[in-house]
Coordinates of C-alpha atoms in Angstrom, one line a residue:
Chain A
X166 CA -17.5 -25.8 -10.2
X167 CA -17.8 -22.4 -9.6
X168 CA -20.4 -20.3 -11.5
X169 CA -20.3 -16.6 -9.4
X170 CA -17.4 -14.4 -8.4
X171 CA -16.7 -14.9 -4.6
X172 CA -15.2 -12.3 -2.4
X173 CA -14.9 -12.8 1.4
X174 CA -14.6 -9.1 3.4
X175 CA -13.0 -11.4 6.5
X176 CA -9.7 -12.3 4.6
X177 CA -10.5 -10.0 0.9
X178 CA -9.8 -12.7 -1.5
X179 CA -12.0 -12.8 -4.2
X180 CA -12.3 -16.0 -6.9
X181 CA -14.1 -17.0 -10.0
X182 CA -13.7 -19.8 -12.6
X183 CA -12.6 -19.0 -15.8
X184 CA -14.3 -20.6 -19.3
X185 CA -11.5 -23.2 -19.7
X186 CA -11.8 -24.3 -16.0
X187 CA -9.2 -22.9 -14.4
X188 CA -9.3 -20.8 -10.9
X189 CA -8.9 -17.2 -11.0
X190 CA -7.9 -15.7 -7.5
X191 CA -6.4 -12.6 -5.4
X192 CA -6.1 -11.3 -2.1
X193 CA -4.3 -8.6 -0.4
X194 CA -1.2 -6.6 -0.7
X195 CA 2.4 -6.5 0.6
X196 CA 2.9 -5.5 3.8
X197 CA 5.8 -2.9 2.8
X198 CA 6.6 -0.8 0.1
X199 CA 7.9 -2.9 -3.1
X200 CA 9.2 -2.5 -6.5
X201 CA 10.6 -6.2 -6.8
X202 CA 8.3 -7.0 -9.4
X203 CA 8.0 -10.7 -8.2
X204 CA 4.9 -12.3 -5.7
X205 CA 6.0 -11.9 -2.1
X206 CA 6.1 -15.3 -0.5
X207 CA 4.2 -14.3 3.0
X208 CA 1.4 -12.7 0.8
X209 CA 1.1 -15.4 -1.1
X210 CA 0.2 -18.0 1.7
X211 CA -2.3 -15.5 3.2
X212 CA -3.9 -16.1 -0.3
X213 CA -3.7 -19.2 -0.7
X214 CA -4.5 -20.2 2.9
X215 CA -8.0 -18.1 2.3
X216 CA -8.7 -19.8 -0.7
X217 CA -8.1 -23.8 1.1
X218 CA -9.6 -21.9 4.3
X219 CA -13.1 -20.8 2.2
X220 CA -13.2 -23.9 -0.2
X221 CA -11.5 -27.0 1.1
X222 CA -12.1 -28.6 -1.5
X223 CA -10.0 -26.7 -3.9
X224 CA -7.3 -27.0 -0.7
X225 CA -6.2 -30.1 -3.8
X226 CA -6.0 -28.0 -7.2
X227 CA -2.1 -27.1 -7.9
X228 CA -1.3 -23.7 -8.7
X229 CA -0.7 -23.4 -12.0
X230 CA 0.8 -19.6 -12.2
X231 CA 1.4 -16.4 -10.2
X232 CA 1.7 -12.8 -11.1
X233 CA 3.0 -9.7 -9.6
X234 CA 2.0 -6.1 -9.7
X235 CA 2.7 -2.7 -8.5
X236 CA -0.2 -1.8 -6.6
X237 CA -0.9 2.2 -5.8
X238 CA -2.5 2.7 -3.0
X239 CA -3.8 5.9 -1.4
X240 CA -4.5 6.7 2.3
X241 CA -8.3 6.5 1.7
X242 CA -8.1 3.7 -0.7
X243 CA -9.8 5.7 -3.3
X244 CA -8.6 7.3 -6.6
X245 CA -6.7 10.7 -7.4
X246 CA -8.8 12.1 -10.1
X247 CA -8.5 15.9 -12.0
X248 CA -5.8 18.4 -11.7
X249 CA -2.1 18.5 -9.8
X250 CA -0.2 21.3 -8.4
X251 CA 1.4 21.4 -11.8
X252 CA -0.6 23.3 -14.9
X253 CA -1.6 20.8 -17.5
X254 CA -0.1 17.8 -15.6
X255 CA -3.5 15.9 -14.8
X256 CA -3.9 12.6 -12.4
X257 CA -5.7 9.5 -12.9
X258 CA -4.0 7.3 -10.6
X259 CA -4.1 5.5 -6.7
X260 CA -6.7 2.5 -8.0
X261 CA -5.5 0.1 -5.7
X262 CA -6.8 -3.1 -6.4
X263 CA -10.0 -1.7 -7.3
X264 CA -8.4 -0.3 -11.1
X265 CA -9.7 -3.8 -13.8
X266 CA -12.6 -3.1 -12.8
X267 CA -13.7 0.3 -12.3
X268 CA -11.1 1.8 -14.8
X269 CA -13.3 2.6 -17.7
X270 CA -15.3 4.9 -16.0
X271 CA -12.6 6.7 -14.4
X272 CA -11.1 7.7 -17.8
X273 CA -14.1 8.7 -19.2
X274 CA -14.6 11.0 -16.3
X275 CA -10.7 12.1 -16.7
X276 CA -11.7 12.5 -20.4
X277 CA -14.7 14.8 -19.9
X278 CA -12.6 16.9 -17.5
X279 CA -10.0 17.4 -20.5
X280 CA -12.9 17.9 -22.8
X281 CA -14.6 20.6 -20.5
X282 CA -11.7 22.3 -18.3
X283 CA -13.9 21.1 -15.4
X284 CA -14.6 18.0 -13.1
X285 CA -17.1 15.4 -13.8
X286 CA -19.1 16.2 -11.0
X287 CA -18.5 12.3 -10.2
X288 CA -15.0 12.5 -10.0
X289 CA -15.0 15.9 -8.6
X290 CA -14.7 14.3 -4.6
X291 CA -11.3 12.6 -5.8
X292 CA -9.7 15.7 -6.7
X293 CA -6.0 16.0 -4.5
X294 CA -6.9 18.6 -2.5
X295 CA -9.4 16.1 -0.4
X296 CA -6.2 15.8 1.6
X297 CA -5.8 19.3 2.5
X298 CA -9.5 20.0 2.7
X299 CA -10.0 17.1 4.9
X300 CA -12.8 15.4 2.9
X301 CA -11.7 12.2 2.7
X302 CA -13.8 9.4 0.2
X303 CA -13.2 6.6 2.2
X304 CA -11.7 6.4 5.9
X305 CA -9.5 3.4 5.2
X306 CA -7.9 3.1 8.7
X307 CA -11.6 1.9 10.0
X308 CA -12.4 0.1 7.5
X309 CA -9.3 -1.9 7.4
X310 CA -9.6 -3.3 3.6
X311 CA -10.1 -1.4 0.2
X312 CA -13.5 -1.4 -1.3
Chain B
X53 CA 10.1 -13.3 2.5
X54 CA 12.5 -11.5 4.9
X55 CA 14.4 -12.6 7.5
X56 CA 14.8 -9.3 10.1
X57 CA 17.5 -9.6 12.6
X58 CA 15.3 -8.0 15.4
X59 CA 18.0 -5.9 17.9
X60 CA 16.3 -7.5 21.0
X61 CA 15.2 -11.3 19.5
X62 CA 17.7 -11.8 16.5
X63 CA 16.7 -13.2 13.4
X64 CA 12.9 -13.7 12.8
X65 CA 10.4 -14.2 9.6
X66 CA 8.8 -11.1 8.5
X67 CA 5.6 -12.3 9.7
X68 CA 6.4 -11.7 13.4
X69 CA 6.8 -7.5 12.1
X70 CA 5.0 -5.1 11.4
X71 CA 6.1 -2.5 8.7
X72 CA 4.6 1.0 9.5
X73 CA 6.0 3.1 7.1
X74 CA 8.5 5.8 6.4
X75 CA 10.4 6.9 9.7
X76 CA 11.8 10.1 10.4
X77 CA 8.6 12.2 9.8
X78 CA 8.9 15.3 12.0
X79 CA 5.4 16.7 13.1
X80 CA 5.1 20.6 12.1
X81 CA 4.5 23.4 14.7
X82 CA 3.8 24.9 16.7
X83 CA 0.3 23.6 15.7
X84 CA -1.1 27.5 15.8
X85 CA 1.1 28.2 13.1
X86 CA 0.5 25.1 10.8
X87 CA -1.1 25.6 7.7
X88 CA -3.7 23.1 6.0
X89 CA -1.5 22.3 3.4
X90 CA 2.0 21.3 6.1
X91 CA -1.2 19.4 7.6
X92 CA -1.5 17.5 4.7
X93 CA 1.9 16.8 3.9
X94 CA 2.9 15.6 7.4
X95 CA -0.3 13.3 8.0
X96 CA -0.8 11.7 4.0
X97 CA 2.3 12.6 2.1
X98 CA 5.1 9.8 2.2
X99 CA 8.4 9.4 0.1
X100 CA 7.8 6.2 -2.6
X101 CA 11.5 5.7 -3.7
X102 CA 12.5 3.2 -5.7
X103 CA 15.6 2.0 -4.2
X104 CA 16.8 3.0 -0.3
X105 CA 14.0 3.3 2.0
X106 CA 14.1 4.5 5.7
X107 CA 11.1 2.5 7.3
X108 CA 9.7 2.3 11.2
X109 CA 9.1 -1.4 12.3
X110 CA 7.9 -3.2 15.0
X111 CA 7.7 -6.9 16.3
X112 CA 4.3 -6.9 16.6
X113 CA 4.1 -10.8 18.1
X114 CA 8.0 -10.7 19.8
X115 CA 8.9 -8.1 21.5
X116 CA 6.6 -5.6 20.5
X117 CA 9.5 -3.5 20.1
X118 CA 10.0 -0.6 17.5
X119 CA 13.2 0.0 15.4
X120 CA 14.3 1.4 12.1
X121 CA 15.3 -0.6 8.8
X122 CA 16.9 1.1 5.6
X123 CA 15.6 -1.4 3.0
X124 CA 16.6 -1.7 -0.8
X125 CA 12.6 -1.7 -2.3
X126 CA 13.8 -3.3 -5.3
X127 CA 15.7 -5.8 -3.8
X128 CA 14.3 -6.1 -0.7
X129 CA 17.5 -6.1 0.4
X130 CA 18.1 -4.6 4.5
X131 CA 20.8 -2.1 4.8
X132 CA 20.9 -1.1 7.8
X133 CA 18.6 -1.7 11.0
X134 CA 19.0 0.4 13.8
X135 CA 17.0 2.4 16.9
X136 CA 14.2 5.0 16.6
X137 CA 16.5 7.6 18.2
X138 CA 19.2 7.5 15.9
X139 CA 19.7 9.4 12.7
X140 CA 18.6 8.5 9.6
X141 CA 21.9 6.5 7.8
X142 CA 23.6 8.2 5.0
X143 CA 22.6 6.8 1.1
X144 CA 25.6 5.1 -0.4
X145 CA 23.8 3.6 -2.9
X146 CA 21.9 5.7 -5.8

């Protein structure tokens, strides 16, 4: 039905199709802090409602199962990578929804920075400090979506 | 999904707010004397408890006015809402 990963910047809900047929889907975040560990109902039908919205045919497909997560999300949607304000306390954290897929990378660029005592000079730019310094990855605000 | 006794509309869904974060944030100064790193902390730093949270919120499609909830985040629970001006209520719970 569906051979390509679809992602639509208007409403950010992405889908694929996995091998035994089934639709793969998610979409944006609570609009408040949460630990509740459960799907927030208002989210949910902003999902869904993207989904039907983008594909009416799948508007008839029943939803088979949800799942929750705690999201971290930084003020430039981007990651903390490299040192804290605490010696020997290192940060690899603030992926957002961006973390399945980009994650191997980032600990192989925490991992050289452990090995070396010094930033990879990719992950250099998403050092803490950005926030002091002013040089922010990503200005989030304008954008209005992560990514 | 939350139902948010608005102090001007009464009881609406969530949908008709707007959450915009922890209130009571106090802006340093005077700005001559504000270091980068007080910049920092008052423009990106934010409390992320788990439990009691003191939250500005407005009712973006009602009244478009602002007020203040103390919210459980694990429950999602409301406490206590009340108005911008007042102080921030006192944690009973841990």
């Amino acid at each position: 039905m569906l051979d390509v990963v679809s992602w639509s910047l208007s409403t950010g809900v992405y889908i694929s199709q996995s091998d035994k047929g089934g639709l793969v889907f998610g979409g944006g975040l609570d609009h408040y802090p949460s630990y509740a560990q459960r799907g927030n109902l208002a989210t949910a039908i902003d999902v869904v409602g993207a989904v039907a919205e983008t594909y009416p045919s799948f508007g008839r497909v029943r939803l088979l199962r949800h799942w929750a997560g705690i999201v971290d999300i930084v003020h430039d949607s981007s990651p903390l990578i490299g040192e804290t304000p605490l010696a020997g306390l290192y940060m690899n954290c603030g992926w957002g929804t961006g973390g399945f897929k980009a994650i191997p990378a980032g600990g192989y660029l925490l991992a050289h920075h452990l090995a070396t005592g010094r930033p990879h000079p990719i992950a250099a730019p998403f050092h803490l400090d950005r926030f002091r310094t002013g040089a922010l990855i990503d200005e989030a605000a304008g954008a209005g979506i992560a990514h | 999904m939350l139902l948010i006794n608005c102090p001007w509309c009464g009881p609406r869904d969530e949908i008709e707010f707007r959450c915009a974060g922890q209130s009571h944030i106090a802006r340093p100064g005077p700005y001559d004397r504000v270091s980068d790193e007080e910049w920092a902390r008052y423009l990106f730093y934010r409390k992320n408890p788990k439990g009691l949270h003191s939250e500005r919120w407005l009712h973006d499609v009602g009244c478009r006015q602002w007020f203040n909830i103390a919210r459980d985040t694990r429950t999602h629970e409301i406490k206590v809402i009340y108005a911008m001006t007042d102080p921030k209520p006192e944690e009973s719970t841990p």
